[in-house]
Coordinates of C-alpha atoms and ligand atoms in Angstrom, one line a residue:
X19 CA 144.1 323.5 27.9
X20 CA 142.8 326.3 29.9
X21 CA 139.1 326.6 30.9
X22 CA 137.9 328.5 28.1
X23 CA 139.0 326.7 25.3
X24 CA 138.2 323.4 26.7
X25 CA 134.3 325.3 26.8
X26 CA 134.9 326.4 23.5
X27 CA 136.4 322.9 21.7
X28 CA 133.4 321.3 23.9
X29 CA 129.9 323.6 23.1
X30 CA 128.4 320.7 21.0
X31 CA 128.3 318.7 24.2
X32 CA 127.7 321.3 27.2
X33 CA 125.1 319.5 29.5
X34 CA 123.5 322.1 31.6
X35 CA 121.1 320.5 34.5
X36 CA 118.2 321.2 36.4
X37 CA 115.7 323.5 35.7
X38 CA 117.4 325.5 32.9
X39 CA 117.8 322.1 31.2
X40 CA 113.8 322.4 30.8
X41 CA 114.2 325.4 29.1
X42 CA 117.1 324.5 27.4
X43 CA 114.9 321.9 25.6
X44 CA 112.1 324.0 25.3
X45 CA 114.5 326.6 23.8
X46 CA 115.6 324.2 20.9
X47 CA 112.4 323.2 19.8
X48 CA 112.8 326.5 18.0
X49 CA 115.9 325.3 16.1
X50 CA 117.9 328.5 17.8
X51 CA 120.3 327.2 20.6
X52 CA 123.9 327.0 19.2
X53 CA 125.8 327.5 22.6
X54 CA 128.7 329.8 22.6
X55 CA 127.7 331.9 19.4
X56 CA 126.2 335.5 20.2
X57 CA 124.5 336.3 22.8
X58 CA 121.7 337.2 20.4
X59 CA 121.8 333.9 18.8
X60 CA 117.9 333.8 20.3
X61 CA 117.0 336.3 17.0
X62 CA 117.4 333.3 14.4
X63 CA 113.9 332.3 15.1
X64 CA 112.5 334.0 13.2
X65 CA 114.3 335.6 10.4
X66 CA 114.0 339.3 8.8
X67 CA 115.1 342.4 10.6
X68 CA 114.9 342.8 13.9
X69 CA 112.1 345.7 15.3
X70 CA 113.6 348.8 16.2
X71 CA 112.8 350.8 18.9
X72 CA 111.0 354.5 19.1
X73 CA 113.2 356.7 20.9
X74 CA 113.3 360.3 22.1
X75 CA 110.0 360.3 23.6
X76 CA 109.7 362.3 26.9
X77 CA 110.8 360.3 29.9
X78 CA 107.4 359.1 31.4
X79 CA 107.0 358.9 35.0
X80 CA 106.4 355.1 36.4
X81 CA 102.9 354.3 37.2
X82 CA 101.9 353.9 40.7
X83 CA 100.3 351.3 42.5
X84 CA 97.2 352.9 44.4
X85 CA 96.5 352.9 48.1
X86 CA 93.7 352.3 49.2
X87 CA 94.1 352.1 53.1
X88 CA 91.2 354.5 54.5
X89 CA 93.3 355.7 57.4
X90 CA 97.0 356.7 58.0
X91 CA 100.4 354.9 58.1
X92 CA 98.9 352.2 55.7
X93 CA 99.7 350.8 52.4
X94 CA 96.7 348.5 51.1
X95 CA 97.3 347.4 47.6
X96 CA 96.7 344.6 44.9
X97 CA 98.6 343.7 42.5
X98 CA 98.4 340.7 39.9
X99 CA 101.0 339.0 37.6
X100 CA 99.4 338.2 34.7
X101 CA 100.5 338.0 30.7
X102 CA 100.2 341.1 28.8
X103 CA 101.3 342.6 25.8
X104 CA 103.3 345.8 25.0
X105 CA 104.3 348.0 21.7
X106 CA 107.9 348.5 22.1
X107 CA 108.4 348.6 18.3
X108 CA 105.9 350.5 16.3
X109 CA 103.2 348.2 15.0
X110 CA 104.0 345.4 16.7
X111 CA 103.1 343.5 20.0
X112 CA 105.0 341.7 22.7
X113 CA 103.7 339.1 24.6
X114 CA 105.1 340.1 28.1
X115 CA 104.6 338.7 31.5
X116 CA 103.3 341.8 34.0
X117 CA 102.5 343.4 37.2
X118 CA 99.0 345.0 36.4
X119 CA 99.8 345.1 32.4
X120 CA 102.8 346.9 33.2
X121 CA 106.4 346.7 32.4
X122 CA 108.2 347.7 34.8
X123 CA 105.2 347.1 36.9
X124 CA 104.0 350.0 39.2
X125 CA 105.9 351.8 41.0
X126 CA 105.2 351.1 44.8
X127 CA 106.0 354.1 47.5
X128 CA 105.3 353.8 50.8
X129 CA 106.3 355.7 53.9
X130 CA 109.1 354.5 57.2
X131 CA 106.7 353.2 59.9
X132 CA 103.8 352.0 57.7
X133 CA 101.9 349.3 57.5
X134 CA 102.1 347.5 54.1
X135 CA 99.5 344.7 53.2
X136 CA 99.8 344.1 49.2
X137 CA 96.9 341.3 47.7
X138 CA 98.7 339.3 45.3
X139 CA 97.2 337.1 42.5
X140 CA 99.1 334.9 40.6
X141 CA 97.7 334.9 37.4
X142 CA 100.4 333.5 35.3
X143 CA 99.3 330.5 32.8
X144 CA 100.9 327.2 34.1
X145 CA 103.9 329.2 36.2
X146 CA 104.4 329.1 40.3
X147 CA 105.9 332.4 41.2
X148 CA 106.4 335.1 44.6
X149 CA 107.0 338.4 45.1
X150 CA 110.5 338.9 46.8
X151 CA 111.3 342.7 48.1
X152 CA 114.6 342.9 47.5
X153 CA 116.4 344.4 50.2
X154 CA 113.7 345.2 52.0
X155 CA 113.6 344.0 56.2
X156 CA 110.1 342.0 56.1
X157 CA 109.9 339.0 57.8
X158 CA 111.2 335.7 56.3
X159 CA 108.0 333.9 55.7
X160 CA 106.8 337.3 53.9
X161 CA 109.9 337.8 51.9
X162 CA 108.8 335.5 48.4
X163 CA 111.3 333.0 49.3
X164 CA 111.5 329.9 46.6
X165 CA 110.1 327.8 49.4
X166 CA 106.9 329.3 49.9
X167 CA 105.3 329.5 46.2
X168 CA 102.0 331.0 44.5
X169 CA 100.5 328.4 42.6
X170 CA 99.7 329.6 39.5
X171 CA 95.7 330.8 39.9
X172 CA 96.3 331.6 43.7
X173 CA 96.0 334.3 45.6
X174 CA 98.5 335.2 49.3
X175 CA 98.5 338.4 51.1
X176 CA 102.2 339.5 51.8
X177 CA 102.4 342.0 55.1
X178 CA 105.1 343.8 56.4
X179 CA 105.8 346.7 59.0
X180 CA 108.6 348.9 57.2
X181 CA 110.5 350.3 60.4
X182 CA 112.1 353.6 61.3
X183 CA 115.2 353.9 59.3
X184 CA 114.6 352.0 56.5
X185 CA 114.1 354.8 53.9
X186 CA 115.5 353.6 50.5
X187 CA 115.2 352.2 47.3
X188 CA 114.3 348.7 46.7
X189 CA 112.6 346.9 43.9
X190 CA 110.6 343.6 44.1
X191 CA 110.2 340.7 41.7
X192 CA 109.9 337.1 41.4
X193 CA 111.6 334.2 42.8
X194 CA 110.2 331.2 42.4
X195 CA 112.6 327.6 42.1
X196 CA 114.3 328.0 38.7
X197 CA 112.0 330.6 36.9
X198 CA 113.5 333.9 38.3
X199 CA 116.0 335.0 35.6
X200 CA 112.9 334.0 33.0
X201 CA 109.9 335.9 35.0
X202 CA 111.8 338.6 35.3
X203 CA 113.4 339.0 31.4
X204 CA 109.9 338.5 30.6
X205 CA 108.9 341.7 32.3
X206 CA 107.9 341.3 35.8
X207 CA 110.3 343.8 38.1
X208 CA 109.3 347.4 39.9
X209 CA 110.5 349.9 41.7
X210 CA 110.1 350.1 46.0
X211 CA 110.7 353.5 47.2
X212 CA 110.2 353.7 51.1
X213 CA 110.6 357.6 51.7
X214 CA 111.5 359.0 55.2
X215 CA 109.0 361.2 56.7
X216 CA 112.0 364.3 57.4
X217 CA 113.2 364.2 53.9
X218 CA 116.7 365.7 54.2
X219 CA 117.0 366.0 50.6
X220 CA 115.3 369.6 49.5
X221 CA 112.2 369.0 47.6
X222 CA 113.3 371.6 44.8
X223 CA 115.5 368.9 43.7
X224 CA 112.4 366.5 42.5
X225 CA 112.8 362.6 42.8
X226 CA 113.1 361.0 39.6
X227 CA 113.4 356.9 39.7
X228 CA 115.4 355.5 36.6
X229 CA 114.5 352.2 36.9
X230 CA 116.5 350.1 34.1
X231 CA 115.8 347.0 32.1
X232 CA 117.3 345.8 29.2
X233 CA 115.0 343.7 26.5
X234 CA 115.6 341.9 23.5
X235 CA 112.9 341.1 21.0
X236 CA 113.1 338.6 18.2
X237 CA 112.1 339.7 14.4
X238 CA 108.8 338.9 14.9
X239 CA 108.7 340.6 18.2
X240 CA 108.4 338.0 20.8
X241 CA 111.2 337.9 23.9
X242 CA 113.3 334.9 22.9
X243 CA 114.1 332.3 25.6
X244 CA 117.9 332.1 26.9
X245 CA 120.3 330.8 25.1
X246 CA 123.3 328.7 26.3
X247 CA 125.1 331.7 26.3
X248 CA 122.8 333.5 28.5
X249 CA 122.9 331.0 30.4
X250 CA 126.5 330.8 31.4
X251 CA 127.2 334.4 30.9
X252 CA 123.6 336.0 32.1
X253 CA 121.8 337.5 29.6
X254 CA 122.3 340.6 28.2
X255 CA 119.5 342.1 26.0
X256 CA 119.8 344.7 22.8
X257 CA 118.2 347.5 24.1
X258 CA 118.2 349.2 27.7
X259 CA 114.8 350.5 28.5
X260 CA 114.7 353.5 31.4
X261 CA 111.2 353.3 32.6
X262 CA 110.3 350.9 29.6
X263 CA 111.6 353.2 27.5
X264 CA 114.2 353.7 25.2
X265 CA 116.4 357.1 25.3
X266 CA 113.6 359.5 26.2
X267 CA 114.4 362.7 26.7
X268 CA 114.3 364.5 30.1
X269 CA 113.7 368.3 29.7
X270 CA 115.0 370.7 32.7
X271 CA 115.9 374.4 32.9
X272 CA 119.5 375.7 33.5
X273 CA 121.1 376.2 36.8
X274 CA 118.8 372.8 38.7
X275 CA 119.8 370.4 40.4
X276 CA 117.9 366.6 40.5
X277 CA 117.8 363.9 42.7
X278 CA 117.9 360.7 40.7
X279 CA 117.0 357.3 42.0
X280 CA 118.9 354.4 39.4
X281 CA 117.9 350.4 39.8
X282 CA 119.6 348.4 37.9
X283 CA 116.9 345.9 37.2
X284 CA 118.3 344.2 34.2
X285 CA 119.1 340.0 34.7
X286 CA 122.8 340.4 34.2
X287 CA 124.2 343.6 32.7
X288 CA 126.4 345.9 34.4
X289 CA 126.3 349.6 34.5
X290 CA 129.0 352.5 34.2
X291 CA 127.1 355.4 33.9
X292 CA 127.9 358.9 33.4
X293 CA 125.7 362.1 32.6
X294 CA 129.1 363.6 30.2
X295 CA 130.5 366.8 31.9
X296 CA 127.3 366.9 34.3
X297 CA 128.9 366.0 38.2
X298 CA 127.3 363.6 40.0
X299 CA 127.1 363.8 43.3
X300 CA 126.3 360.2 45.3
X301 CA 124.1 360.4 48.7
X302 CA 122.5 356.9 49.2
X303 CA 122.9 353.6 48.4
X304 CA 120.4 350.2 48.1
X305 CA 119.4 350.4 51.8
X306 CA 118.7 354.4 51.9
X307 CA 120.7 357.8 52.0
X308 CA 124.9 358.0 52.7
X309 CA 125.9 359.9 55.7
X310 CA 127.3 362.0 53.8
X311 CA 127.1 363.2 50.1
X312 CA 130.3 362.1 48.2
X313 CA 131.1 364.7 45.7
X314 CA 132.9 365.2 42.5
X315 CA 131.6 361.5 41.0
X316 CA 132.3 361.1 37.0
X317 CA 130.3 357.6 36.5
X318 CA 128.0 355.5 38.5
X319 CA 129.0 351.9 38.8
X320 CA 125.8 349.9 39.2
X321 CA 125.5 345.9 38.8
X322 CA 122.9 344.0 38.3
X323 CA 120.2 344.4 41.7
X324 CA 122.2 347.5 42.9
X325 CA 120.5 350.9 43.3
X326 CA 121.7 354.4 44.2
X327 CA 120.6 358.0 44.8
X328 CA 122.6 360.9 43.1
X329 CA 121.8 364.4 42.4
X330 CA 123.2 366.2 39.2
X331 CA 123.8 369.6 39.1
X332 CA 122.7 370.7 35.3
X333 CA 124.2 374.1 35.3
X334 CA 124.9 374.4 31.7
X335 CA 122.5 375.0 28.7
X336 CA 122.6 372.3 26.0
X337 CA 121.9 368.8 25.5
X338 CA 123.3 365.9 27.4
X339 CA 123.6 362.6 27.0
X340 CA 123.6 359.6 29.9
X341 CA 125.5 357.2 28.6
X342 CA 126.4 353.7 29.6
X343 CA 130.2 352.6 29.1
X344 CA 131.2 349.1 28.0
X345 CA 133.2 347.3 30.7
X346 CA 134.7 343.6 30.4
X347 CA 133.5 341.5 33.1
X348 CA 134.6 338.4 31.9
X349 CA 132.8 336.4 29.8
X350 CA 132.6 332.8 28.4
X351 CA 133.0 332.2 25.0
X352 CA 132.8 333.9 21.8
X353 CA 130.6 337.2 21.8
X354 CA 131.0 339.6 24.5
X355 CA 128.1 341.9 23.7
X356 CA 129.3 345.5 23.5
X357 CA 127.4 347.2 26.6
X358 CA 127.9 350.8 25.5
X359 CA 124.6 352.4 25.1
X360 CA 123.2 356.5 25.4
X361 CA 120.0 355.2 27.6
X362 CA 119.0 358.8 27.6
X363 CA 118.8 362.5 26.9
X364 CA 119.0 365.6 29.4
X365 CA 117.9 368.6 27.3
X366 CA 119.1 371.2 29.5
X367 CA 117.0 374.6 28.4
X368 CA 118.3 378.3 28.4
X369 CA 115.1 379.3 31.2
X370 CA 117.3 379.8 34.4
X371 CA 116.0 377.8 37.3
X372 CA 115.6 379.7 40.6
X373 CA 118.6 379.2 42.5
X374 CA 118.4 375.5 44.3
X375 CA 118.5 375.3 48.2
X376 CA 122.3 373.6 48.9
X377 CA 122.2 370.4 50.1
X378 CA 123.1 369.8 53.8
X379 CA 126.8 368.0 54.6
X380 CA 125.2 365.3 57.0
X381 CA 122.3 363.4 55.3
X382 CA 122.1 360.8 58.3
X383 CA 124.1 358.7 60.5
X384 CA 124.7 354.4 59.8
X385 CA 125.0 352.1 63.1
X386 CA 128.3 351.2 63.3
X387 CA 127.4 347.3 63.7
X388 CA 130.6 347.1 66.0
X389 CA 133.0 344.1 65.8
X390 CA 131.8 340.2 64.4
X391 CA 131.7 338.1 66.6
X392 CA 131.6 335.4 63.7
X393 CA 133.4 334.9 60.5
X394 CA 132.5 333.2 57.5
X395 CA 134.3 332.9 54.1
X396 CA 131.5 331.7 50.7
X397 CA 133.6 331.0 47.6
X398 CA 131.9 331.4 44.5
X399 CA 133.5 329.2 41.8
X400 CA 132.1 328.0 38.1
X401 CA 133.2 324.0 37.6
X402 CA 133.0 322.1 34.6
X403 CA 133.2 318.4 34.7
X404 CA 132.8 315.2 32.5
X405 CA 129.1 314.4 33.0
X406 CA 126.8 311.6 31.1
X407 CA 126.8 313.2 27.4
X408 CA 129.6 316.0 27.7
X409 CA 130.3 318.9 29.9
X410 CA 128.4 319.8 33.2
X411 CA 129.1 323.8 33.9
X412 CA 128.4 324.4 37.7
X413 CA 127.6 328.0 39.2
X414 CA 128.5 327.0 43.3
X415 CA 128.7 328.5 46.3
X416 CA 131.4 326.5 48.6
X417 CA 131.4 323.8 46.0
X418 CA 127.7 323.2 45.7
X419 CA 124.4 324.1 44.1
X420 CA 122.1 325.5 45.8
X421 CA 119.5 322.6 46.9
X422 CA 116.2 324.2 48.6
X423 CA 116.1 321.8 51.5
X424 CA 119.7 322.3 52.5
X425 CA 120.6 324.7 55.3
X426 CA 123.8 325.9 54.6
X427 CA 124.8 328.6 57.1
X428 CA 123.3 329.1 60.9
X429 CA 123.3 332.7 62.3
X430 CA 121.9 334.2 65.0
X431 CA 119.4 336.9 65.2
X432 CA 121.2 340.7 66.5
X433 CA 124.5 339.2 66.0
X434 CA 127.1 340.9 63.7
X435 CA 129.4 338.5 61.5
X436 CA 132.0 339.4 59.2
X437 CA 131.3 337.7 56.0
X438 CA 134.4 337.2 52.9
X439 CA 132.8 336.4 49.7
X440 CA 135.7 335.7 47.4
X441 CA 135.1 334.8 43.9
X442 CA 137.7 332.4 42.4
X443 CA 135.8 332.1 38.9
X444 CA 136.0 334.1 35.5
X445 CA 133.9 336.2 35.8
X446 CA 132.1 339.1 38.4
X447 CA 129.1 337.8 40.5
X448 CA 127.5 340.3 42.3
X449 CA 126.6 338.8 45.7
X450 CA 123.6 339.7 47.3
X451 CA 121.9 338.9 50.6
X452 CA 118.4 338.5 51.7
X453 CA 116.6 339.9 55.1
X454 CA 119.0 342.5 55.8
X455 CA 121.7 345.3 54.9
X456 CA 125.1 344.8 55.2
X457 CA 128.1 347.3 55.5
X458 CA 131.3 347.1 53.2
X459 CA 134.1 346.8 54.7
X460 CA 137.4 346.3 52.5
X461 CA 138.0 344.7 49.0
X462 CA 140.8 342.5 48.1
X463 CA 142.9 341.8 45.0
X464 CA 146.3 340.2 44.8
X465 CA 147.3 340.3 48.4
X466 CA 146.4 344.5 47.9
X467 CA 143.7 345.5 50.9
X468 CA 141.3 348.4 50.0
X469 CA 139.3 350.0 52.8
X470 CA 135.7 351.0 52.2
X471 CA 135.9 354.9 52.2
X472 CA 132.6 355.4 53.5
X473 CA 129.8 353.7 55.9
X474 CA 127.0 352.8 53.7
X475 CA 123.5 350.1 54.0
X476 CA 124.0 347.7 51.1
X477 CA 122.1 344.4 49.7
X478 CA 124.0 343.4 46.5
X479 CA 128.0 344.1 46.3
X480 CA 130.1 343.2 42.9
X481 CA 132.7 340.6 43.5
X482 CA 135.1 341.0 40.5
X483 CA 136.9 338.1 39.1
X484 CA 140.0 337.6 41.7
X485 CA 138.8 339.7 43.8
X486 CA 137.4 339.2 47.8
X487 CA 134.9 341.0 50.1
X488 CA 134.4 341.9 53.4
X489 CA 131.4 343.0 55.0
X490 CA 129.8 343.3 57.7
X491 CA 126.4 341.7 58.7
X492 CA 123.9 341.7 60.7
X493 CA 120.5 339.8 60.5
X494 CA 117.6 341.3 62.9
X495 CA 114.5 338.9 62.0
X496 CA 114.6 335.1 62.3
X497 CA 114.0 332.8 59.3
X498 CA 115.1 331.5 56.0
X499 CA 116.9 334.2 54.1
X500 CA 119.0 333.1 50.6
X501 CA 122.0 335.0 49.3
X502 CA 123.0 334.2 45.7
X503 CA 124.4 335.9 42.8
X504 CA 122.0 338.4 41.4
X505 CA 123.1 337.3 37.4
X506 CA 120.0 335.8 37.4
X507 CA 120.7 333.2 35.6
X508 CA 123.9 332.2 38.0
X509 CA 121.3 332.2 40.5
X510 CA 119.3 329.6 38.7
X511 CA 122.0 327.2 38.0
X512 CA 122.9 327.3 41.9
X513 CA 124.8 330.1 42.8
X514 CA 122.5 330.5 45.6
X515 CA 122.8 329.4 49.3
X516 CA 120.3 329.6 52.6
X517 CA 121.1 330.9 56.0
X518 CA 119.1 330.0 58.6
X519 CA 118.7 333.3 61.2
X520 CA 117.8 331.8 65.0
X521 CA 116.2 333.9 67.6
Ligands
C2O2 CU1 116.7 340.4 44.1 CU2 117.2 336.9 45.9 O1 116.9 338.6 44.9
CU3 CU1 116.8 339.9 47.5
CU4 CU1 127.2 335.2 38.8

């Protein structure tokens, strides 16, 4: 019997363990958990339609986090997590978890070479959390690490110098032992934008952060806890926000051209997106701009943590649509939800725009990080195994779980390595890797090498099913940095390791 049937003639007695076994039990008490039905199974508890969603309101930009340094080349800031409540169906509120009320919280954009000191109070009922910066060079013991929580009703000061070079678009969010995926379904992701101060990109292209999120509500309106098939697959919700929204529309005149910042922010969907005829042009990456613009782009492949810069040219009048394809990337058990969505609309109006400034062929250049001088293989695999009262599903990195007090890789600090993450399991798992950026390097499927076309400052990389990759890495700062799968839910049944940087 092969590995998904033996899942599927053994539901009734999946034993997941560890902290998602809390919230497994939690998650029955409500009578809803029937692993292995669809992933919206959550919605039985509570019966009657489900709330729909407003659309077609214009896109609204993010709110901002205020600074309130007095001088220059300084970010001061407070933020607090803290339950809130939203209308995201008319009439009707959801209790969310927030930064400042918000969902996505504020947007938080800083300048290269500044000083960032951000208050943080954790104000969550009950709940340990951190704030991580995904992507983002700041020292270990500032980086949110699982290790170093914030008791719930505590306050910590995170500081970090964001150096020279580091332009780009990060997010930040939670990740405390075993609550991530939750914490963050529940609301509490934003957007990081550190901007360079020579912007090559002209400034008559605007800078418009799409920061995506995708929510599902129960019929009475409440977020529904995971489900056992969330939990193996990641969960995907019913509706993609952009911005906390749902399909606004995004008015611009004829004949412009916009720079467009996209995070995927969502716990474990995948994105294929494209803006119809509109061509896409791609000229950065998570960690900051490309060298050099790559042209002629028909979708945007974005999983879940990865983030890219793009301008479309809009030249014709009319209305257009960007859309999100449905992709397969594997899936356990009955119910792969359909991931097509419109997530929003470009009305493009007949009022000519003056003619955009062309956009220059060299953006920046990328290190070359020269050759490793170590090499390291991580296999991601997905076990299932006889346990005490039925099957035990394991997310592992090199065979294990990821165990907090475990060092599981030594590097040193300045030293470039050549990591292979190949994954050996059903389904994709985008990797991703704390502390620093890495360079791709070459994919490989079936014996069939494919070089990286392009030098480009990464965080998070897909790793399909069967497939292996090579990058390049480099960690600068020492310290306790994890790299996981960002499926956030992977992550929290152990898909998660810890490399230990030396000086
Ligand atoms: Cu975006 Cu370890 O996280
Ligand atoms: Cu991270
Ligand atoms: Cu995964």
């Amino acid at each position: 019997m092969n590995r998904r049937e033996f899942l599927l003639s053994g539901v009734a007695a999946l034993v997941i363990s560890g902290p998602a076994a809390a919230q497994m039990q939690d998650h029955s008490k409500h009578g809803m958990d029937m692993p292995g039905m669809s992933p919206g199974d959550g919605k039985m508890a509570a019966p009657g339609p489900l709330p729909t969603l407003p659309e077609g309101a214009p896109l609204r930009d993010l709110p901002r986090l205020a600074n309130r340094a007095s001088g220059p080349g300084r970010f001061e800031a407070e933020l607090t997590a803290r339950p809130a409540t939203v209308r995201f169906a008319e009439g009707i509120e959801t209790p969310i978890l927030a930064y400042d009320g918000e969902t996505p919280g504020p947007l938080i954009e800083v300048t290269e070479g500044d000083k960032v000191a951000i208050r943080f109070a954790n104000r969550l009922p009950g709940e340990e959390t951190t704030i991580h910066w995904h992507g983002m060079p700041v020292p270990a013991d500032q980086d949110g690490n699982p290790m170093d929580p914030v008791l719930s009703g505590a306050d910590r000061l995170y500081t970090f110098e964001l150096p020279e070079g580091s332009a780009g678009s990060y997010w930040y969010h939670p990740h405390p032992h075993g609550r991530t995926a939750e914490q963050v379904y529940r609301g509490l992701a934003g957007a990081f934008i550190v901007k360079p101060r020579q912007d090559p990109i002209p400034a008559a292209y605007g800078d418009t952060p799409l920061f995506f999120t995708d929510l599902r509500l129960a019929a009475d309106g409440s977020i529904p806890a995971n489900s056992m098939a969330d939990l193996m697959n990641g969960r995907v919700g019913d509706h993609v926000l952009v911005n906390g929204q749902k399909k606004p529309v995004l008015t611009l005149p004829a004949g412009c051209r916009r720079r467009f910042r996209l995070f995927n922010a969502t716990n474990a969907r995948f994105l294929h997106l494209n803006f119809g005829e509109a061509p896409v042009t791609l000229i950065g990456s998570d960690g900051g701009l490309l060298e050099a613009p790559v042209t002629g782009l028909r979708t945007i492949d974005l999983a879940p943590a990865e983030r890219a810069e793009i301008i479309v040219a809009f030249d014709q009048p009319g209305r257009l649509v960007l859309r999100a394809e449905d992709v397969d990337h594997g899936w356990m058990g009955p119910g792969r939800p359909d991931t097509a969505a419109d997530v929003m609309t470009i009305d493009v109006t007949a009022d000519k725009a003056e003619q955009p400034p062309p956009l220059s062929a060299k953006l920046r250049s990328i290190v070359d990080l020269g050759q490793p001088v170590v090499r390291r293989r991580l296999e991601f695999t997905e076990t299932m195994s006889m346990g005490e009262g039925g099957m035990k599903m394991g997310f592992l990195i090199n065979g294990v779980a990821f165990d907090m007090n475990r060092v599981d890789l030594v590097a040193k600090a300045g030293q470039t390595e050549l990591w292979e993450i190949a994954n050996l399991a059903d389904m994709d798992h985008p990797f991703h890797l704390h502390g620093t950026q890495f360079q791709p390097v070459e994919t490989e499927r079936d014996g069939r090498v494919s070089k990286t076309p392009y030098r480009a400052w990464k965080d998070t990389i897909n790793v399909a099913r069967g497939q292996t990759v090579r990058l390049l890495v480099r960690q600068d700062h020492p310290g306790l940095r994890m790299y996981h799968c960002h499926i956030l839910e992977h992550e929290q049944l152990g898909m998660m390791g810890v490399v230990e940087v030396r000086a």
